[in-house]
C-alpha atoms as a printed R data frame, in Angstrom:
    type eleno elety resid chain resno      x       y       z
1   ATOM     1    CA   MET     A     1 90.664 230.815  79.097
2   ATOM     2    CA   THR     A     2 92.104 228.839  76.175
3   ATOM     3    CA   ASN     A     3 91.841 229.462  72.433
4   ATOM     4    CA   LEU     A     4 91.882 233.228  72.697
5   ATOM     5    CA   HIS     A     5 92.005 235.232  69.501
6   ATOM     6    CA   PRO     A     6 95.587 235.879  68.282
7   ATOM     7    CA   ASN     A     7 94.793 239.591  68.513
8   ATOM     8    CA   PHE     A     8 93.709 239.346  72.176
9   ATOM     9    CA   LYS     A     9 96.670 241.171  73.791
10  ATOM    10    CA   TYR     A    10 96.315 244.041  71.357
11  ATOM    11    CA   ALA     A    11 92.573 244.254  72.077
12  ATOM    12    CA   ASP     A    12 93.163 244.023  75.823
13  ATOM    13    CA   SER     A    13 95.593 246.952  75.694
14  ATOM    14    CA   PHE     A    14 93.171 248.904  73.498
15  ATOM    15    CA   THR     A    15 90.240 248.445  75.881
16  ATOM    16    CA   GLN     A    16 92.341 249.280  78.935
17  ATOM    17    CA   LYS     A    17 93.338 252.551  77.266
18  ATOM    18    CA   LEU     A    18 89.700 253.385  76.568
19  ATOM    19    CA   GLU     A    19 88.678 252.454  80.125
20  ATOM    20    CA   LYS     A    20 91.164 255.030  81.409
21  ATOM    21    CA   GLN     A    21 89.847 257.636  78.989
22  ATOM    22    CA   ILE     A    22 86.241 257.209  80.178
23  ATOM    23    CA   GLN     A    23 87.104 257.733  83.841
24  ATOM    24    CA   PRO     A    24 85.762 261.332  83.721
25  ATOM    25    CA   ASN     A    25 82.349 259.854  82.797
26  ATOM    26    CA   VAL     A    26 82.607 257.290  85.582
27  ATOM    27    CA   GLN     A    27 83.424 260.014  88.090
28  ATOM    28    CA   GLU     A    28 80.704 262.298  86.712
29  ATOM    29    CA   VAL     A    29 78.097 259.635  87.452
30  ATOM    30    CA   LYS     A    30 79.590 258.567  90.782
31  ATOM    31    CA   ASN     A    31 79.995 262.133  92.065
32  ATOM    32    CA   GLY     A    32 76.989 263.693  90.332
33  ATOM    33    CA   LYS     A    33 74.102 265.307  92.181
34  ATOM    34    CA   PHE     A    34 71.787 262.324  91.739
35  ATOM    35    CA   VAL     A    35 74.120 259.944  93.542
36  ATOM    36    CA   THR     A    36 75.472 262.385  96.122
37  ATOM    37    CA   GLU     A    37 72.025 263.602  97.178
38  ATOM    38    CA   ILE     A    38 70.880 260.016  97.687
39  ATOM    39    CA   LEU     A    39 74.034 259.381  99.700
40  ATOM    40    CA   ASP     A    40 73.193 262.332 101.974
41  ATOM    41    CA   GLY     A    41 69.467 261.548 102.055
42  ATOM    42    CA   THR     A    42 68.173 264.762 100.472
43  ATOM    43    CA   PHE     A    43 66.904 263.434  97.139
44  ATOM    44    CA   PRO     A    44 63.083 263.067  96.989
45  ATOM    45    CA   LEU     A    45 61.631 259.572  97.270
46  ATOM    46    CA   GLU     A    46 59.433 260.146  94.226
47  ATOM    47    CA   GLY     A    47 62.594 260.936  92.283
48  ATOM    48    CA   ILE     A    48 64.036 257.594  93.389
49  ATOM    49    CA   LYS     A    49 60.873 255.875  92.181
50  ATOM    50    CA   PHE     A    50 61.314 257.618  88.836
51  ATOM    51    CA   TRP     A    51 64.841 256.186  88.594
52  ATOM    52    CA   ILE     A    52 63.604 252.694  89.493
53  ATOM    53    CA   GLU     A    53 60.918 252.884  86.792
54  ATOM    54    CA   GLN     A    54 63.397 254.137  84.202
55  ATOM    55    CA   THR     A    55 65.826 251.352  85.055
56  ATOM    56    CA   TYR     A    56 63.030 248.849  84.491
57  ATOM    57    CA   HIS     A    57 62.470 250.222  80.988
58  ATOM    58    CA   LEU     A    58 66.199 250.165  80.262
59  ATOM    59    CA   VAL     A    59 66.581 246.551  81.352
60  ATOM    60    CA   MET     A    60 63.540 245.454  79.348
61  ATOM    61    CA   ASN     A    61 64.844 247.230  76.253
62  ATOM    62    CA   ASP     A    62 68.357 245.860  76.786
63  ATOM    63    CA   MET     A    63 66.916 242.347  76.758
64  ATOM    64    CA   GLY     A    64 65.324 243.060  73.394
65  ATOM    65    CA   ASN     A    65 68.589 244.361  71.975
66  ATOM    66    CA   LEU     A    66 70.570 241.446  73.370
67  ATOM    67    CA   SER     A    67 68.240 238.997  71.662
68  ATOM    68    CA   LEU     A    68 69.137 240.696  68.381
69  ATOM    69    CA   TYR     A    69 72.850 240.558  69.159
70  ATOM    70    CA   VAL     A    70 72.554 236.769  69.466
71  ATOM    71    CA   THR     A    71 71.535 236.602  65.806
72  ATOM    72    CA   LYS     A    72 74.719 238.454  64.779
73  ATOM    73    CA   ALA     A    73 77.048 235.860  66.282
74  ATOM    74    CA   ARG     A    74 79.555 234.517  63.744
75  ATOM    75    CA   ASN     A    75 80.802 231.621  65.850
76  ATOM    76    CA   LEU     A    76 80.195 229.732  69.077
77  ATOM    77    CA   LYS     A    77 82.241 232.160  71.207
78  ATOM    78    CA   GLU     A    78 80.125 235.105  70.166
79  ATOM    79    CA   LEU     A    79 76.934 233.107  70.549
80  ATOM    80    CA   ASP     A    80 77.918 232.077  74.081
81  ATOM    81    CA   PHE     A    81 78.771 235.660  75.047
82  ATOM    82    CA   PHE     A    82 75.541 237.241  73.836
83  ATOM    83    CA   LEU     A    83 73.454 234.398  75.276
84  ATOM    84    CA   PHE     A    84 75.292 234.812  78.591
85  ATOM    85    CA   MET     A    85 74.533 238.538  78.549
86  ATOM    86    CA   THR     A    86 70.865 237.892  77.750
87  ATOM    87    CA   ILE     A    87 70.520 235.443  80.643
88  ATOM    88    CA   ALA     A    88 72.321 237.846  82.991
89  ATOM    89    CA   GLU     A    89 69.959 240.641  81.954
90  ATOM    90    CA   LYS     A    90 66.962 238.430  82.685
91  ATOM    91    CA   MET     A    91 68.375 237.704  86.149
92  ATOM    92    CA   MET     A    92 68.888 241.426  86.606
93  ATOM    93    CA   LEU     A    93 65.245 242.048  85.726
94  ATOM    94    CA   GLU     A    94 64.120 239.466  88.283
95  ATOM    95    CA   SER     A    95 66.213 241.208  90.947
96  ATOM    96    CA   HIS     A    96 64.902 244.592  89.870
97  ATOM    97    CA   TYR     A    97 61.372 243.477  90.711
98  ATOM    98    CA   LEU     A    98 62.530 243.241  94.332
99  ATOM    99    CA   LEU     A    99 63.506 246.920  94.181
100 ATOM   100    CA   LEU     A   100 60.174 247.837  92.598
101 ATOM   101    CA   LYS     A   101 58.360 246.010  95.400
102 ATOM   102    CA   ALA     A   102 60.481 247.668  98.103
103 ATOM   103    CA   ALA     A   103 59.654 251.096  96.652
104 ATOM   104    CA   ASN     A   104 55.917 250.271  96.661
105 ATOM   105    CA   ILE     A   105 55.649 250.785  92.913
106 ATOM   106    CA   SER     A   106 52.475 249.018  91.846
107 ATOM   107    CA   ASN     A   107 52.082 247.040  88.651
108 ATOM   108    CA   ASP     A   108 49.550 249.611  87.431
109 ATOM   109    CA   ARG     A   109 51.941 252.494  88.033
110 ATOM   110    CA   LEU     A   110 54.739 250.627  86.278
111 ATOM   111    CA   ALA     A   111 52.516 249.803  83.317
112 ATOM   112    CA   ASN     A   112 51.527 253.452  82.995
113 ATOM   113    CA   SER     A   113 55.108 254.733  83.147
114 ATOM   114    CA   GLN     A   114 57.062 255.567  80.009
115 ATOM   115    CA   PRO     A   115 60.787 255.673  79.257
116 ATOM   116    CA   ALA     A   116 62.142 259.200  79.326
117 ATOM   117    CA   LEU     A   117 63.574 260.650  76.141
118 ATOM   118    CA   GLU     A   118 67.135 260.190  77.396
119 ATOM   119    CA   CYS     A   119 66.385 256.560  78.221
120 ATOM   120    CA   SER     A   120 65.110 256.079  74.684
121 ATOM   121    CA   TYR     A   121 68.220 257.720  73.228
122 ATOM   122    CA   ARG     A   122 70.379 255.107  74.958
123 ATOM   123    CA   THR     A   123 68.111 252.228  73.943
124 ATOM   124    CA   ASN     A   124 67.939 253.405  70.335
125 ATOM   125    CA   TYR     A   125 71.720 253.661  70.141
126 ATOM   126    CA   PHE     A   126 72.152 250.046  71.223
127 ATOM   127    CA   SER     A   127 69.354 249.070  68.823
128 ATOM   128    CA   LYS     A   128 71.269 250.791  66.023
129 ATOM   129    CA   LEU     A   129 74.321 248.708  66.913
130 ATOM   130    CA   ALA     A   130 72.216 245.583  66.446
131 ATOM   131    CA   ILE     A   131 71.634 246.655  62.841
132 ATOM   132    CA   THR     A   132 74.870 248.313  61.770
133 ATOM   133    CA   ALA     A   133 77.685 247.168  64.080
134 ATOM   134    CA   LYS     A   134 79.943 244.142  64.079
135 ATOM   135    CA   PRO     A   135 79.965 241.853  67.147
136 ATOM   136    CA   GLY     A   136 83.301 243.308  68.277
137 ATOM   137    CA   GLU     A   137 81.893 246.833  68.236
138 ATOM   138    CA   ILE     A   138 78.820 245.718  70.189
139 ATOM   139    CA   ALA     A   139 80.974 243.922  72.757
140 ATOM   140    CA   LEU     A   140 83.083 247.070  73.179
141 ATOM   141    CA   GLY     A   141 79.982 249.202  73.740
142 ATOM   142    CA   ILE     A   142 78.764 246.783  76.411
143 ATOM   143    CA   LEU     A   143 82.186 246.578  78.077
144 ATOM   144    CA   LEU     A   144 82.702 250.350  78.301
145 ATOM   145    CA   ASN     A   145 79.118 251.109  79.287
146 ATOM   146    CA   PHE     A   146 79.327 248.808  82.305
147 ATOM   147    CA   PRO     A   147 81.774 250.722  84.595
148 ATOM   148    CA   VAL     A   148 79.753 253.921  84.205
149 ATOM   149    CA   TRP     A   149 76.546 252.193  85.333
150 ATOM   150    CA   ALA     A   150 78.317 250.170  88.020
151 ATOM   151    CA   ALA     A   151 79.955 253.202  89.652
152 ATOM   152    CA   GLY     A   152 76.566 254.810  90.134
153 ATOM   153    CA   ALA     A   153 74.843 251.588  91.165
154 ATOM   154    CA   ARG     A   154 77.290 250.763  93.961
155 ATOM   155    CA   ALA     A   155 77.014 254.249  95.427
156 ATOM   156    CA   LEU     A   156 73.220 254.252  95.157
157 ATOM   157    CA   SER     A   157 73.018 250.991  97.078
158 ATOM   158    CA   LYS     A   158 74.846 252.578 100.005
159 ATOM   159    CA   GLY     A   159 72.610 255.636 100.028
160 ATOM   160    CA   LEU     A   160 69.364 253.700  99.701
161 ATOM   161    CA   LYS     A   161 70.297 251.456 102.618
162 ATOM   162    CA   LYS     A   162 71.502 254.311 104.800
163 ATOM   163    CA   ASN     A   163 68.773 256.874 104.202
164 ATOM   164    CA   TYR     A   164 65.674 255.342 102.618
165 ATOM   165    CA   GLY     A   165 65.050 252.014 104.344
166 ATOM   166    CA   PHE     A   166 66.189 249.764 101.504
167 ATOM   167    CA   GLY     A   167 68.485 246.780 101.859
168 ATOM   168    CA   LYS     A   168 66.042 244.510 103.666
169 ATOM   169    CA   ALA     A   169 65.823 240.763 103.136
170 ATOM   170    CA   THR     A   170 62.898 239.817 100.943
171 ATOM   171    CA   THR     A   171 60.208 237.444 102.118
172 ATOM   172    CA   ASP     A   172 60.248 235.175  99.082
173 ATOM   173    CA   THR     A   173 63.972 234.855  98.308
174 ATOM   174    CA   ASP     A   174 67.295 234.821 100.106
175 ATOM   175    CA   LYS     A   175 68.218 238.139  98.470
176 ATOM   176    CA   ILE     A   176 67.929 241.693  99.725
177 ATOM   177    CA   ASP     A   177 65.906 244.257  97.823
178 ATOM   178    CA   THR     A   178 68.994 246.091  96.513
179 ATOM   179    CA   ASP     A   179 70.370 242.894  94.973
180 ATOM   180    CA   VAL     A   180 70.141 244.371  91.482
181 ATOM   181    CA   LEU     A   181 72.674 247.016  92.547
182 ATOM   182    CA   ASP     A   182 74.864 244.896  94.803
183 ATOM   183    CA   ARG     A   183 75.279 241.752  92.748
184 ATOM   184    CA   PHE     A   184 75.231 243.049  89.203
185 ATOM   185    CA   SER     A   185 77.664 245.948  89.670
186 ATOM   186    CA   LYS     A   186 80.693 243.657  89.893
187 ATOM   187    CA   ALA     A   187 82.164 242.673  86.538
188 ATOM   188    CA   THR     A   188 84.042 239.391  86.515
189 ATOM   189    CA   ARG     A   189 87.315 238.940  84.663
190 ATOM   190    CA   GLY     A   190 85.634 236.117  82.761
191 ATOM   191    CA   PHE     A   191 83.061 238.550  81.365
192 ATOM   192    CA   GLN     A   192 85.829 240.970  80.412
193 ATOM   193    CA   ILE     A   193 87.900 238.275  78.698
194 ATOM   194    CA   GLN     A   194 84.900 237.078  76.690
195 ATOM   195    CA   ALA     A   195 84.143 240.620  75.524
196 ATOM   196    CA   ILE     A   196 87.771 241.431  74.664
197 ATOM   197    CA   ASP     A   197 88.136 238.174  72.743
198 ATOM   198    CA   ILE     A   198 85.221 239.226  70.527
199 ATOM   199    CA   ILE     A   199 86.583 242.769  70.189
200 ATOM   200    CA   ALA     A   200 89.894 241.305  69.018
201 ATOM   201    CA   ALA     A   201 88.256 239.768  65.955
202 ATOM   202    CA   ASP     A   202 87.246 243.185  64.577
203 ATOM   203    CA   LEU     A   203 90.101 245.359  65.844
204 ATOM   204    CA   ASN     A   204 93.028 246.473  63.733
205 ATOM   205    CA   GLU     A   205 94.882 249.702  63.041
206 ATOM   206    CA   LYS     A   206 92.282 250.765  60.479
207 ATOM   207    CA   THR     A   207 89.291 250.126  62.763
208 ATOM   208    CA   GLU     A   208 90.722 251.491  66.031
209 ATOM   209    CA   GLU     A   209 89.255 254.972  65.616
210 ATOM   210    CA   SER     A   210 85.796 253.843  64.516
211 ATOM   211    CA   MET     A   211 85.564 251.219  67.245
212 ATOM   212    CA   ALA     A   212 86.648 253.721  69.902
213 ATOM   213    CA   HIS     A   213 83.905 256.046  68.627
214 ATOM   214    CA   VAL     A   214 81.299 253.290  69.025
215 ATOM   215    CA   GLY     A   215 82.411 252.594  72.591
216 ATOM   216    CA   ASN     A   216 82.623 256.243  73.594
217 ATOM   217    CA   LEU     A   217 79.103 256.930  72.324
218 ATOM   218    CA   ALA     A   218 77.796 254.091  74.506
219 ATOM   219    CA   VAL     A   219 79.457 255.776  77.485
220 ATOM   220    CA   ASP     A   220 78.075 259.202  76.571
221 ATOM   221    CA   TYR     A   221 74.505 257.891  76.304
222 ATOM   222    CA   GLU     A   222 74.806 256.126  79.671
223 ATOM   223    CA   THR     A   223 76.086 259.350  81.243
224 ATOM   224    CA   LEU     A   224 73.180 261.272  79.707
225 ATOM   225    CA   VAL     A   225 70.699 258.861  81.294
226 ATOM   226    CA   TRP     A   226 72.191 259.456  84.752
227 ATOM   227    CA   LYS     A   227 72.003 263.225  84.291
228 ATOM   228    CA   ASN     A   228 68.324 262.826  83.475
229 ATOM   229    CA   TYR     A   229 67.706 260.841  86.666
230 ATOM   230    CA   TYR     A   230 68.612 263.969  88.592
231 ATOM   231    CA   GLU     A   231 67.052 266.608  86.354
232 ATOM   232    CA   LYS     A   232 63.672 264.874  86.176
233 ATOM   233    CA   GLY     A   233 63.773 263.258  89.604
234 ATOM   234    CA   ILE     A   234 64.498 266.457  91.544
235 ATOM   235    CA   GLU     A   235 61.253 267.944  90.170
236 ATOM   236    CA   LEU     A   236 59.212 265.174  91.833
237 ATOM   237    CA   GLN     A   237 59.209 266.637  95.341
């Protein structure tokens, strides 16, 4: 990619350092009881439906927050990035409907479901960023949040296919019903470069600590959501 911010290498090194620091969160999600019990087929199906419903609420709320991020863009690069993320989230929602259908979650049940408190905590944090944060801070929160979600998503896809009958081709598309987990859990280098280029515009020695705090909180809220999937889902025997 051409015309990168002069601060790009510094920002790239900064984000790589943070990505290493959040590995305990990544491993906590990947090796937590929610994921491991789905991998061994012992987690209740109703608990899986709870997770699918909660993910729907998260994606819908993320789309709302992303639309606000678009308005904070200071230049074409930032506008392109937040628009790209909004479109990707819409595609993710479309794929998630395949998972809802595979789990036999009716429209009425979905309409009557509510986001759990932990889900709302995460949403509200990203909503707060839309009001108070700079585009570089928002991009960092998105970038660091992703590997935590992706680690869990990839493992869940394996368990759902192996033990719960998911992973079938859909009748109305050329996708399989776990497409939302399979396709969207792989970050491209292009996405990373775009995010880091925006981070570079707001990063300096004075803002390092505050920006790291913003990113780490995004990771902590994502981890909290995954803990809740197990704690609430295991009760739905």
